[in-house]
Amino acid sequence: MTAAFASDLRQENRVEQLKQLRQKIAAISGKDTAPAEDLVSSGPALLPPGTVAVLSGARSLVLRMVAAVTAGGGNAVIVGQPDIGLLAAVEMGADLSRIAVIPDPGNDPVEVAAVLIDGMDLVVLGLGGRRVTRTRARAVVARARQKGCTVLVTDGDWEGASTRLEARVCGYELTPSFGGGTPPGVGRISGVRLQISRCGRSIDRARTG
């Protein structure tokens, strides 16, 4: 009886937490802006609204997409990535007032992300090494498509993903130090050049920073 009661209590707490989460997201988003049409600041859209994609490689691609969506008036949330570099996103043009961060989503980040899809244009979901089954992944994909929300999945296994992107650093841009006389290849990094591949095929080159 004690174990059953504890289980019921945890379930009630979880339901209440999700309810409060829905209210907070509705308050900050308001859905008073149209979904961002492009997830990049230049060139063709890598991911149209409603796409669920698995990202690997350089994190700069995630920050670039967050920056592009929020700079364009959209709302983004970052789930399960406590060490995400928001300063770098701001340097790329992100609007911090349109970004929500949930560093610790608990034992079920997928459930939290599914709730957030209702009120966001972009959801970045860090799985923390977890594996999401094909059946559950299919339900999230359907919900994202219905709501027009793009979901970027990182740090885990998402079965049956139709879109996989990999970002690789292919170069840096340097700002020479003041005073001159700076040797070639020495200076402050002002930008990073990325090569972006979809399922092994190069589709874009981008600069961040």
Short mmCIF file of C-alpha atoms in Angstrom, two decimals, residues 56-61 165-172 192-198 202 204-208:
data_model
loop_
_atom_site.label_atom_id
_atom_site.label_comp_id
_atom_site.label_asym_id
_atom_site.label_seq_id
_atom_site.Cartn_x
_atom_site.Cartn_y
_atom_site.Cartn_z
CA SER A 56 25.22 15.61 -34.28
CA GLY A 57 28.62 17.24 -34.41
CA ALA A 58 29.33 20.90 -33.69
CA ARG A 59 26.86 22.57 -31.34
CA SER A 60 27.22 25.80 -33.27
CA LEU A 61 24.50 24.55 -35.63
CA LEU A 165 22.10 16.56 -39.79
CA GLU A 166 25.79 16.63 -38.97
CA ALA A 167 27.78 19.83 -38.53
CA ARG A 168 31.55 19.82 -38.86
CA VAL A 169 33.87 22.75 -38.20
CA CYS A 170 35.74 23.41 -41.43
CA GLY A 171 37.49 26.66 -40.54
CA TYR A 172 37.80 29.68 -38.30
CA VAL A 192 33.40 29.52 -37.11
CA ARG A 193 32.74 28.03 -40.53
CA LEU A 194 30.56 24.91 -40.58
CA GLN A 195 29.99 22.26 -43.20
CA ILE A 196 26.49 20.82 -42.79
CA SER A 197 25.60 17.38 -44.11
CA ARG A 198 22.25 15.63 -44.31
CA SER A 202 26.87 18.06 -47.90
CA ASP A 204 25.26 23.86 -46.81
CA ARG A 205 28.19 25.85 -45.56
CA ALA A 206 27.57 28.41 -42.87
CA ARG A 207 29.39 30.94 -40.75
CA THR A 208 28.58 31.42 -37.08
#
